[in-house]
Amino acid sequence: MKAEIALLRGDGIGPEIVDGAVSVLRKTAQIFGHDFNFTPYLIGGCAIDATGMPLPEETVNGCLASDSVLLGAVGGPKWDDMPGDRRPEKALLGIRSALGLYTNLRPAKLYPALRSASPLKDEIVGSGFDIMIVRELTGGIYFGERGYREGKYGNEAFDTESYSVTEIERIGRVAFETAMKRQKKLCSIDKANVLETSRLWRKIMHGLSENYPEVEYSDMFVDNAAMQLVRDPRQFDVIVTSNMFGDILSDEASQITGSIGMLSSASLGDGTRGMYEPIHGSAPDIAGQNKANPIATILSGAMMLKYSFGLKEEADRIEKAVDSVLNAGFRTADIMGSQEGTPLTCTEMTERILEAL
Ligand code: IPM
Ligand code: MG
């Protein structure tokens, strides 16, 4: 097949890890006879430096004209003092919203080879866990009204959370469908004991659950979920939650797998175009040093093949290559755990994966 892929390398380690993923996608295309064309666009801090804006119109139009988008990471200390609406992070929210990507799939699974990098005890992790977090991505407090006003104690800042029936229903449907393709277990996470948006969320999820009698459905409060994830992660199959709770819980879930450098994500809307990115950030402390772990971005590339292009065999090939490199003992610095020796650089890890393909 032929595909146009927009590349948003972004800031910090973004360019290094995206380049790693692009070489893996190119090699995969070559093996299977596909034709992928990559076009870079600016986003985040580098876009601010070049154009004054974190999300130039050209970037939005370029992504809209592509079949799919691969993103590295945005942000860094250089732009931390920018006003809220001009920060690099604002570009990320802007592009998610402009492309209508309301679903964010964040798989968190324990690689047996990285067992020693997980901070959880053996008896908790057992034979491993495999969780799919379905995070709502274009609503909630991230996109609600915000600002400053006069309050009870003088000047105050405010952010608002709102969720419509439509927004909850569409993410709920994705979550139930995702569960149907997996272990048929879905846990919806909210704060319905306090928040009105959560009470509506819970009511709608309950309604949907009646259409999916095969799915074992439950709800959980977010504070309890934070605890349960480290107490017994094996109880979860698919989790569905709001934008903010999903942001927090997906970082927690990544940490118990051993490294945030391993976790990929897919952001999807109603069509096949998606945006694929590692869940970690721009790691300015190691940027430009060739130390970053490219695996999360490489696996995000595999998710693109599967979810946007329906190329399941190709995606499997990439995942197997990553598995075999890890099983052979190759590690970047972040996943060394207690292993001795010199960690691989970003480009060396990419090379190993290319060979394994
Ligand atoms: C993520 C990130 C972003 C988010 C930030 C960088 C805006 O933390 O993708 O999880 O909060 O969504
Ligand atoms: Mg986050």
XYZ file of C-alpha atoms in Angstrom, residues 46-174:
129
model
C 10.845 24.262 17.652
C 7.771 25.714 15.941
C 7.727 28.635 18.393
C 11.376 29.322 17.590
C 10.793 29.185 13.844
C 7.361 30.820 13.507
C 6.388 32.297 16.887
C 3.511 29.802 17.218
C 3.569 26.271 18.706
C 1.125 24.859 16.141
C 1.540 26.550 12.737
C -1.357 26.270 10.312
C 0.900 24.494 7.844
C 1.355 21.695 10.389
C -2.384 21.248 10.920
C -3.028 21.258 7.166
C -0.152 18.862 6.541
C -1.507 16.406 9.107
C -5.040 16.722 7.732
C -3.688 15.900 4.260
C -1.786 12.812 5.526
C -2.960 9.262 6.108
C -1.389 9.225 9.550
C 0.834 11.159 11.935
C 3.869 10.105 13.960
C 4.817 12.393 16.838
C 7.902 12.492 19.070
C 7.455 14.840 22.018
C 7.037 18.542 22.691
C 8.220 21.017 25.296
C 11.281 21.848 27.337
C 12.616 24.359 29.887
C 13.364 26.892 27.159
C 9.640 27.485 26.600
C 8.390 26.986 30.174
C 7.777 30.679 30.699
C 5.584 31.120 27.637
C 1.974 32.146 28.404
C -0.448 29.186 28.705
C -1.960 29.506 25.249
C 1.453 29.683 23.536
C 3.160 26.794 25.351
C 4.407 23.821 23.318
C 1.912 21.558 25.152
C -0.921 23.669 23.810
C 0.103 22.514 20.323
C -0.339 18.906 21.332
C -3.857 19.575 22.587
C -4.510 21.657 19.472
C -3.485 18.945 17.020
C -5.418 16.238 18.912
C -8.499 18.415 18.735
C -7.974 19.572 15.115
C -7.723 15.953 13.959
C -10.736 14.898 16.073
C -8.712 12.287 17.959
C -10.975 11.653 20.929
C -9.678 8.177 21.740
C -6.265 7.565 23.225
C -5.189 3.937 23.501
C -2.322 3.371 25.911
C -1.291 -0.237 26.307
C 0.730 -1.103 29.416
C 2.156 -4.558 29.475
C 5.023 -6.136 31.314
C 7.746 -7.552 29.103
C 8.990 -10.744 30.770
C 12.558 -9.747 29.785
C 12.181 -6.475 31.714
C 10.747 -8.084 34.805
C 13.629 -6.810 36.955
C 13.022 -3.210 35.864
C 9.500 -3.201 37.368
C 9.404 -1.771 40.890
C 6.676 -4.277 41.867
C 7.454 -7.493 43.757
C 7.368 -10.858 41.982
C 4.301 -12.032 43.883
C 2.343 -8.982 42.685
C 3.410 -9.124 39.068
C 3.261 -12.913 38.773
C 3.330 -13.939 35.132
C 2.838 -10.332 34.034
C -0.038 -8.021 33.225
C -1.463 -6.555 30.044
C -3.661 -3.495 30.431
C -5.209 -1.254 27.769
C -6.029 2.229 28.982
C -8.670 3.975 26.886
C -8.324 7.661 27.681
C -10.795 10.290 26.457
C -8.570 12.812 24.680
C -10.418 15.878 23.447
C -12.729 16.809 26.307
C -12.888 17.320 30.047
C -10.842 19.788 32.045
C -8.132 19.933 29.371
C -10.515 21.716 27.044
C -12.941 23.434 29.441
C -13.261 27.119 30.112
C -10.360 28.551 32.091
C -9.070 31.874 33.239
C -8.851 34.283 36.135
C -11.615 35.982 38.093
C -12.427 37.598 41.415
C -13.274 34.901 43.933
C -13.977 34.563 47.640
C -10.315 35.151 48.513
C -9.574 37.719 45.808
C -8.003 36.956 42.441
C -8.239 33.263 41.520
C -7.528 30.957 38.593
C -10.061 28.398 37.415
C -10.356 25.444 35.043
C -13.615 23.659 34.321
C -14.435 20.061 33.544
C -17.408 19.333 31.331
C -18.457 16.226 29.441
C -21.377 15.870 27.086
C -23.483 12.730 26.668
C -22.120 12.411 23.115
C -18.484 12.588 24.204
C -18.962 9.967 26.900
C -20.976 7.654 24.656
C -18.434 7.643 21.849
C -15.440 6.897 24.089
C -17.538 4.333 25.978
C -18.338 2.505 22.763
C -14.670 2.366 21.805
